Amino acid sequence: MERTSASQLAVALRQFRKHRLAVWGGRILLVLYLMAAFAGFFSPYDPNYYELYPPKGHHPPTRIHFVDPETGRLSRPFVYATKRSIDPVSLQPRYEEDPSQGKFYLRFFVRTPDQPYTIFRVFRSDLRLFGVDPPGRIFLMGTDNFGRDLFSRVVYGGQVSLTIGILSALVSFALGLLLGGIAGYFSGRPFRLSLPPSAWRGVGLLLGPLSLLLWLGVGAVALFLALSFVRLSPQDKLFSYTTLVDGIVLLLGVGAALLIAFRVFREPIRLDPDDLIMRTVEIIAAIPSLFLLISLRAVFPTNIDPLLTFYLVVGLLGFIGWGGLARVVRGIVLSVREMDYVQAARALGASDGRIIARHILPATASYVIVSLSLTIPGFILGESGLSFLGLGVTEPYTSWGLLLQAAQQGGFASFTDRPWVLWPGFFIFLSVLSWNFLGDGLRDALDPRRRQ
């Protein structure tokens, strides 16, 4: 009897299916991303739609009836209209069902020509999964303070929160793979970053003066920053702690400028890319991520275009998250570059770029896939934190963090009187937990030592 060997992909899939939490995490994420991709279809209303009269601010979730109270028999799902009043004690709006306006039956695949939407900004439609005939309204998760349907806003908010998580991870991993691969492959092979005047021959006649001007400019910038610091610091006494700090800063600035000028005229400045990239990673890692993220975001104005804010958040999250991957990729590349097949490719005349792309980076594929799935939750939390602090996505777009900010503005009443406004926090928790389960399953499936 012949036995056929399974491919590595088949073995990994079989192992992944044994991790039940990972399978359920993948299913939940599939549902969340499908709802976000087709948010217009799954949401009954436009996320920014509300009625001025009658107001529906902080309306609780609508009760769906399945039994006709007149006959006591099962009926098509329906809802009642509500009437609004003000509680005389808490002064909060109170809503009661008003059967006198009749029943509003739940309908599927309804048309809303007054609230069209686009799918992927290409296809235009007004078909929605469910709804009720006006003037009835259905709020599965209640409404916010303006009377906007919270379920619709949560579904549309998933477009931003879930998309930012993936895009930021892709930016971070592109930087981490590129810089980590360069640091590992070119470790111990320093580059010349300047040419002294004595070496200005051939191509050096063009590159030498340019490098000289560049490094002299760096020295001038160091001196200018030191002088600016001294000029802006308060000068209360002749001898004080501030004067001592100013003297040290000025001495460091002048010393850096003189050292650069001495080195650039005397001998070439060489720099190992491994040292440069790893020291940059250490500097970024030394600063708390949230503090660094808020500081970088504060550099840009808060009133810029909301779409530009979306891409800005993606770039900032990706910029601060590439260091850990670069370190691991560097370590893998340092070991792989000494392998026989890499040495053979180098002996056959393959270029450095081809060796890195075709032989070295594929060796990091399994680690990258697992790490990617485990990194996305952090970026989702980062975006939610920025939006919660008012530094992320702004209106008319929405995200789960922005919805939580609106809930926080309601104070303690958001917990006692209208807990439905906290639904966005549940979806943040659910998506982060699902991604972690999925990452654990992928790690077990792709690691031969963990297979059962």
Coordinates of C-alpha atoms in Angstrom, one line a residue:
M1 CA 0.0 0.0 0.0
E2 CA 1.5 3.3 -1.1
R3 CA 1.4 6.3 1.2
T4 CA 1.5 9.8 -0.3
S5 CA 3.4 12.5 1.7
A6 CA 1.4 15.7 2.5
S7 CA 2.8 19.0 1.5
Q8 CA 3.9 21.5 4.2
L9 CA 0.8 23.6 3.5
A10 CA -1.5 20.6 4.1
V11 CA 0.3 19.7 7.3
A12 CA 0.0 23.3 8.5
L13 CA -3.7 23.5 7.7
R14 CA -4.4 20.2 9.5
Q15 CA -2.5 21.4 12.5
F16 CA -4.3 24.8 12.4
R17 CA -7.7 23.1 12.5
K18 CA -6.8 21.3 15.7
H19 CA -6.6 24.7 17.4
R20 CA -10.3 25.4 18.0
L21 CA -9.8 28.9 19.4
A22 CA -7.8 29.9 16.4
V23 CA -10.5 28.5 14.0
W24 CA -13.2 30.4 15.9
G25 CA -11.0 33.5 15.9
G26 CA -10.6 33.3 12.1
R27 CA -14.4 32.9 11.7
I28 CA -15.1 35.9 13.9
L29 CA -12.6 38.0 12.0
L30 CA -14.0 36.9 8.7
V31 CA -17.5 38.1 9.8
L32 CA -16.1 41.4 11.1
Y33 CA -14.2 42.2 7.9
L34 CA -17.1 41.2 5.7
M35 CA -19.4 43.5 7.6
A36 CA -16.8 46.3 7.4
A37 CA -16.2 45.8 3.7
F38 CA -20.0 45.9 3.0
A39 CA -20.9 48.3 5.8
G40 CA -23.5 50.1 3.7
F41 CA -25.4 46.8 3.1
F42 CA -25.4 45.5 6.6
S43 CA -26.2 48.8 8.3
P44 CA -29.9 50.0 8.3
Y45 CA -29.0 53.7 8.1
D46 CA -26.2 56.1 7.0
P47 CA -23.8 56.5 10.0
N48 CA -24.3 60.3 10.0
Y49 CA -28.1 60.2 9.5
Y50 CA -30.3 61.6 12.3
E51 CA -33.7 63.3 12.6
L52 CA -34.2 66.7 14.2
Y53 CA -37.8 65.9 15.1
P54 CA -38.8 63.9 16.9
P55 CA -35.3 63.8 18.5
K56 CA -33.9 60.3 19.2
G57 CA -30.8 61.1 21.2
H58 CA -29.6 58.3 23.5
H59 CA -32.5 56.1 22.4
P60 CA -32.2 52.6 23.9
P61 CA -32.0 49.5 21.7
T62 CA -35.3 48.9 20.0
R63 CA -37.3 45.9 21.2
I64 CA -38.3 43.5 18.4
H65 CA -41.6 41.7 18.9
F66 CA -42.2 38.2 17.7
V67 CA -45.6 37.7 19.3
D68 CA -48.7 39.7 18.3
P69 CA -50.1 41.0 21.7
E70 CA -53.6 41.1 20.2
T71 CA -53.8 37.4 19.2
G72 CA -51.0 36.0 21.3
R73 CA -49.7 34.1 18.3
L74 CA -46.3 34.2 16.6
S75 CA -46.0 37.0 14.1
R76 CA -43.6 38.5 11.7
P77 CA -41.0 40.5 13.6
F78 CA -42.1 44.0 14.1
V79 CA -41.3 47.1 16.2
Y80 CA -43.4 49.9 17.6
A81 CA -42.7 53.6 17.3
T82 CA -41.6 55.4 20.5
K83 CA -42.6 58.6 22.2
R84 CA -40.1 60.7 24.1
S85 CA -40.4 62.3 27.5
I86 CA -38.0 63.8 30.1
D87 CA -37.5 62.0 33.4
P88 CA -38.3 64.7 36.1
V89 CA -35.6 63.3 38.5
S90 CA -32.6 62.5 36.3
L91 CA -33.6 64.9 33.5
Q92 CA -32.6 62.2 31.0
P93 CA -34.7 61.4 27.9
R94 CA -37.0 58.5 28.4
Y95 CA -38.6 56.5 25.5
E96 CA -41.8 54.4 25.6
E97 CA -43.4 52.3 23.0
D98 CA -46.4 53.9 21.3
P99 CA -48.7 51.1 19.9
S100 CA -51.2 53.7 18.7
Q101 CA -49.0 54.4 15.7
G102 CA -49.3 50.9 14.5
K103 CA -46.8 48.1 13.9
F104 CA -43.7 48.5 11.7
Y105 CA -42.7 45.1 10.3
L106 CA -39.1 44.2 9.9
R107 CA -38.3 43.9 6.2
F108 CA -35.2 42.4 4.5
F109 CA -33.4 43.7 1.4
V110 CA -35.0 47.2 1.6
R111 CA -34.2 50.1 -0.7
T112 CA -33.3 53.5 0.8
P113 CA -33.0 55.9 -2.1
D114 CA -32.6 58.9 0.3
Q115 CA -29.5 57.2 1.9
P116 CA -27.3 55.8 -0.9
Y117 CA -23.8 54.4 -0.3
T118 CA -20.8 53.2 -2.2
I119 CA -18.9 49.8 -2.0
F120 CA -15.1 50.3 -2.2
R121 CA -15.8 53.8 -3.5
V122 CA -16.8 52.3 -6.9
F123 CA -20.2 50.7 -6.8
R124 CA -23.2 52.8 -5.8
S125 CA -26.2 51.2 -4.2
D126 CA -29.1 51.8 -1.8
L127 CA -29.9 48.2 -1.0
R128 CA -29.8 47.3 2.7
L129 CA -30.1 44.0 4.6
F130 CA -32.9 45.0 6.8
G131 CA -35.0 48.0 7.9
V132 CA -38.5 49.2 8.7
D133 CA -40.9 51.5 6.9
P134 CA -40.8 55.2 8.0
P135 CA -41.7 56.8 10.3
G136 CA -40.7 53.7 12.3
R137 CA -37.0 53.3 13.3
I138 CA -35.1 50.3 14.4
F139 CA -32.0 50.7 16.6
L140 CA -30.3 47.3 17.3
M141 CA -27.7 49.0 19.6
G142 CA -29.5 52.2 20.5
T143 CA -28.4 55.7 19.4
D144 CA -25.7 58.2 20.4
N145 CA -26.3 61.7 21.7
F146 CA -27.3 63.0 18.3
G147 CA -29.8 60.2 17.6
R148 CA -27.6 58.4 15.1
D149 CA -27.9 54.6 14.9
L150 CA -25.1 53.1 16.9
F151 CA -25.1 49.8 15.1
S152 CA -24.6 51.5 11.7
R153 CA -21.8 53.6 13.2
V154 CA -20.1 50.5 14.8
V155 CA -20.2 48.7 11.4
Y156 CA -18.8 51.8 9.6
G157 CA -16.2 52.3 12.4
G158 CA -14.9 48.8 11.7
Q159 CA -13.8 50.0 8.3
V160 CA -11.4 52.4 9.9
S161 CA -10.3 50.5 13.0
L162 CA -9.8 47.1 11.2
T163 CA -8.3 48.6 8.1
I164 CA -5.8 50.7 10.0
G165 CA -4.7 47.6 11.9
I166 CA -3.8 45.8 8.7
L167 CA -2.3 48.8 6.8
S168 CA -0.2 49.8 9.7
A169 CA 1.1 46.3 10.1
L170 CA 2.0 46.1 6.4
V171 CA 3.9 49.4 6.6
S172 CA 5.7 48.3 9.8
F173 CA 6.6 44.9 8.3
A174 CA 7.8 46.4 5.0
L175 CA 10.2 48.7 7.0
G176 CA 11.2 45.9 9.4
L177 CA 11.9 43.4 6.6
L178 CA 13.8 45.9 4.5
L179 CA 15.9 47.4 7.3
G180 CA 16.4 44.2 9.2
G181 CA 17.5 42.4 6.0
I182 CA 20.0 45.2 5.2
A183 CA 21.3 45.3 8.8
G184 CA 21.9 41.5 8.9
Y185 CA 23.2 41.0 5.3
F186 CA 25.6 44.0 5.3
S187 CA 26.7 43.7 8.9
G188 CA 30.5 44.1 9.1
R189 CA 30.6 45.8 5.7
P190 CA 30.7 49.6 6.4
F191 CA 29.8 52.1 3.8
R192 CA 31.8 55.2 3.0
L193 CA 29.6 58.2 3.6
S194 CA 32.2 60.9 2.8
L195 CA 35.3 61.4 0.7
P196 CA 38.2 63.6 1.8
P197 CA 39.5 66.1 -0.8
S198 CA 42.6 63.9 -1.3
A199 CA 40.4 61.2 -2.7
W200 CA 38.4 63.3 -5.2
R201 CA 39.2 61.4 -8.4
G202 CA 37.0 60.0 -11.0
V203 CA 33.4 59.7 -9.6
G204 CA 34.7 61.3 -6.4
L205 CA 34.9 64.7 -8.3
L206 CA 31.1 64.7 -8.2
L207 CA 30.3 62.8 -5.0
G208 CA 33.2 64.3 -2.9
P209 CA 32.0 67.9 -2.8
L210 CA 28.4 66.8 -2.3
S211 CA 29.3 64.6 0.7
L212 CA 31.5 67.5 2.1
L213 CA 28.6 70.0 1.9
L214 CA 26.3 67.4 3.5
W215 CA 28.5 66.8 6.5
L216 CA 29.4 70.4 7.0
G217 CA 25.6 71.1 6.9
V218 CA 25.1 68.4 9.6
G219 CA 27.8 70.1 11.8
A220 CA 26.2 73.5 11.2
V221 CA 22.8 72.1 12.3
A222 CA 24.3 70.7 15.5
L223 CA 25.9 74.0 16.3
F224 CA 22.7 75.9 15.5
L225 CA 20.6 73.6 17.8
A226 CA 23.0 74.1 20.6
L227 CA 23.0 77.9 20.2
S228 CA 19.2 77.9 20.0
F229 CA 18.9 76.0 23.2
V230 CA 21.2 78.4 25.0
R231 CA 19.3 81.4 23.6
L232 CA 15.9 80.2 24.6
S233 CA 16.8 79.1 28.1
P234 CA 16.2 81.5 31.0
Q235 CA 19.2 83.4 32.3
D236 CA 18.4 84.4 35.9
K237 CA 21.8 84.3 37.5
L238 CA 25.4 84.3 36.3
F239 CA 26.2 81.0 38.0
S240 CA 23.3 78.6 38.3
Y241 CA 22.1 75.1 37.3
T242 CA 20.7 76.5 34.1
T243 CA 24.0 78.1 33.2
L244 CA 25.8 74.8 33.7
V245 CA 23.4 73.0 31.4
D246 CA 23.7 75.7 28.8
G247 CA 27.5 75.4 28.9
I248 CA 27.4 71.6 28.5
V249 CA 25.0 71.8 25.6
L250 CA 27.0 74.5 23.9
L251 CA 30.2 72.5 24.4
L252 CA 28.6 69.4 22.9
G253 CA 27.4 71.4 19.9
V254 CA 30.8 73.0 19.2
G255 CA 32.6 69.7 19.8
A256 CA 30.3 67.8 17.4
A257 CA 30.7 70.5 14.7
L258 CA 34.6 70.5 15.1
L259 CA 34.7 66.7 15.1
I260 CA 32.7 66.4 11.9
A261 CA 34.8 69.1 10.2
F262 CA 38.1 67.3 11.3
R263 CA 36.9 63.9 10.1
V264 CA 35.5 65.0 6.8
F265 CA 38.7 66.7 5.7
R266 CA 41.1 64.1 7.1
E267 CA 39.7 60.6 6.3
P268 CA 36.5 59.0 5.0
I269 CA 33.6 58.6 7.3
R270 CA 32.5 55.0 7.4
L271 CA 29.3 53.7 8.9
D272 CA 28.2 50.1 9.4
P273 CA 24.5 49.9 8.3
D274 CA 23.9 47.3 11.1
D275 CA 25.1 49.8 13.7
L276 CA 23.0 52.6 12.3
I277 CA 19.8 50.6 12.0
M278 CA 20.1 48.9 15.4
R279 CA 21.0 52.1 17.2
T280 CA 17.9 53.7 15.7
V281 CA 15.8 50.8 16.9
E282 CA 17.2 51.2 20.4
I283 CA 16.4 54.9 20.4
I284 CA 12.8 54.2 19.3
A285 CA 12.4 51.4 21.8
A286 CA 13.7 53.6 24.7
I287 CA 10.7 55.9 24.3
P288 CA 7.3 54.6 25.5
S289 CA 5.2 53.8 22.4
L290 CA 2.1 55.7 23.4
F291 CA 4.1 58.8 24.4
L292 CA 6.1 58.7 21.1
L293 CA 2.9 58.2 19.1
I294 CA 1.1 61.2 20.8
S295 CA 4.2 63.4 20.4
L296 CA 4.5 62.6 16.7
R297 CA 0.8 63.2 16.1
A298 CA 1.0 66.5 18.0
V299 CA 3.5 67.8 15.4
F300 CA 0.7 67.9 12.8
P301 CA -2.4 70.2 13.2
T302 CA -5.6 68.6 14.5
N303 CA -7.8 70.3 11.9
I304 CA -6.3 68.7 8.8
D305 CA -8.5 66.7 6.3
P306 CA -10.0 63.6 8.0
L307 CA -8.9 61.4 5.1
L308 CA -5.3 62.7 5.5
T309 CA -5.6 62.0 9.2
F310 CA -6.4 58.4 8.4
Y311 CA -3.2 57.9 6.3
L312 CA -1.2 59.9 8.9
V313 CA -2.3 57.5 11.7
V314 CA -1.4 54.5 9.4
G315 CA 2.1 56.0 8.8
L316 CA 2.7 56.8 12.5
L317 CA 1.7 53.4 13.8
G318 CA 3.8 51.7 11.1
F319 CA 6.8 53.9 11.9
I320 CA 6.9 53.1 15.6
G321 CA 6.3 49.4 15.2
W322 CA 9.0 48.1 12.9
G323 CA 11.9 47.9 15.4
G324 CA 11.0 44.5 16.9
L325 CA 10.6 42.8 13.6
A326 CA 13.9 44.3 12.3
R327 CA 15.8 42.9 15.2
V328 CA 14.5 39.4 14.7
V329 CA 14.9 39.5 10.9
R330 CA 18.5 40.7 11.4
G331 CA 19.3 37.7 13.6
I332 CA 17.7 35.3 11.1
V333 CA 19.6 36.9 8.2
L334 CA 22.9 36.8 10.1
S335 CA 22.6 33.0 10.3
V336 CA 21.1 32.4 6.9
R337 CA 23.7 34.4 5.0
E338 CA 26.3 31.8 6.0
M339 CA 24.3 28.9 4.6
D340 CA 25.8 26.9 1.7
Y341 CA 23.1 27.8 -0.8
V342 CA 23.6 31.6 -0.1
Q343 CA 27.4 31.2 -0.6
A344 CA 26.8 29.3 -3.8
A345 CA 24.5 32.0 -5.1
R346 CA 27.2 34.6 -4.3
A347 CA 29.9 32.5 -6.0
L348 CA 27.7 32.3 -9.1
G349 CA 27.7 36.1 -9.3
A350 CA 24.2 36.9 -8.0
S351 CA 23.8 40.5 -6.8
D352 CA 23.2 41.4 -3.2
G353 CA 19.7 42.5 -4.0
R354 CA 18.8 39.2 -5.6
I355 CA 20.4 37.1 -2.8
I356 CA 18.4 39.0 -0.2
A357 CA 15.1 38.8 -2.1
R358 CA 15.3 35.3 -3.5
H359 CA 17.3 33.4 -0.8
I360 CA 17.4 35.2 2.5
L361 CA 14.0 36.9 3.1
P362 CA 12.0 33.8 2.2
A363 CA 13.6 32.1 5.1
T364 CA 11.8 34.5 7.4
A365 CA 8.4 33.8 5.9
S366 CA 7.0 31.6 8.7
Y367 CA 8.1 34.0 11.4
V368 CA 6.7 37.0 9.5
I369 CA 3.3 35.5 9.0
V370 CA 2.9 34.6 12.7
S371 CA 4.3 37.9 13.9
L372 CA 2.0 39.8 11.5
S373 CA -1.1 38.2 13.0
L374 CA 0.1 39.0 16.5
T375 CA 1.0 42.6 15.7
I376 CA -2.3 43.7 14.1
P377 CA -4.1 43.8 17.5
G378 CA -1.6 46.3 18.9
F379 CA -2.2 48.6 16.0
I380 CA -5.9 48.4 16.4
L381 CA -5.5 49.3 20.1
G382 CA -3.1 52.1 19.1
E383 CA -5.6 53.7 16.7
S384 CA -8.4 53.3 19.2
G385 CA -6.2 55.0 21.8
L386 CA -5.4 57.9 19.5
S387 CA -9.0 58.4 18.5
F388 CA -10.1 58.1 22.1
L389 CA -7.7 61.0 23.0
G390 CA -9.0 63.1 20.0
L391 CA -5.8 62.7 18.0
G392 CA -7.0 60.1 15.5
V393 CA -9.7 59.9 13.0
T394 CA -12.3 62.7 13.1
E395 CA -15.8 63.4 11.8
P396 CA -17.4 62.7 9.4
Y397 CA -15.5 59.4 9.5
T398 CA -15.8 57.2 12.6
S399 CA -13.9 54.5 14.3
W400 CA -14.4 52.4 17.4
G401 CA -12.0 54.6 19.4
L402 CA -13.9 57.8 18.4
L403 CA -17.2 56.2 19.4
L404 CA -15.7 55.3 22.8
Q405 CA -14.6 59.0 23.1
A406 CA -18.2 60.1 22.6
A407 CA -19.3 57.6 25.3
Q408 CA -16.6 58.9 27.7
Q409 CA -17.9 62.4 27.3
G410 CA -21.2 61.2 28.8
G411 CA -19.5 60.6 32.1
F412 CA -20.6 58.0 34.6
A413 CA -24.1 58.1 33.1
S414 CA -22.7 56.1 30.2
F415 CA -22.5 53.1 32.6
T416 CA -25.7 53.7 34.6
D417 CA -28.3 55.2 32.2
R418 CA -27.1 54.3 28.7
P419 CA -24.7 51.3 28.7
W420 CA -25.4 50.6 25.1
V421 CA -23.0 53.4 24.1
L422 CA -20.1 51.1 25.3
W423 CA -20.7 48.6 22.4
P424 CA -17.6 49.8 20.5
G425 CA -15.4 48.7 23.4
F426 CA -16.8 45.2 23.0
F427 CA -15.9 45.1 19.3
I428 CA -12.4 46.3 20.1
F429 CA -12.0 43.5 22.7
L430 CA -13.5 40.9 20.3
S431 CA -11.3 41.8 17.3
V432 CA -8.1 41.9 19.4
L433 CA -8.9 38.6 21.1
S434 CA -9.7 37.0 17.8
W435 CA -6.4 38.1 16.2
N436 CA -4.5 36.8 19.2
F437 CA -6.2 33.4 18.9
L438 CA -5.5 33.3 15.2
G439 CA -1.9 34.2 15.8
D440 CA -1.5 31.5 18.4
G441 CA -3.0 29.0 15.9
L442 CA -0.7 30.0 13.1
R443 CA 2.4 29.8 15.4
D444 CA 1.5 26.3 16.4
A445 CA 0.8 25.3 12.8
L446 CA 4.0 26.7 11.3
D447 CA 6.3 25.6 14.1
P448 CA 7.2 21.9 13.7
R449 CA 8.2 21.7 17.3
R450 CA 4.6 22.5 18.4
R451 CA 2.8 20.2 16.0
Q452 CA 0.8 17.4 17.5

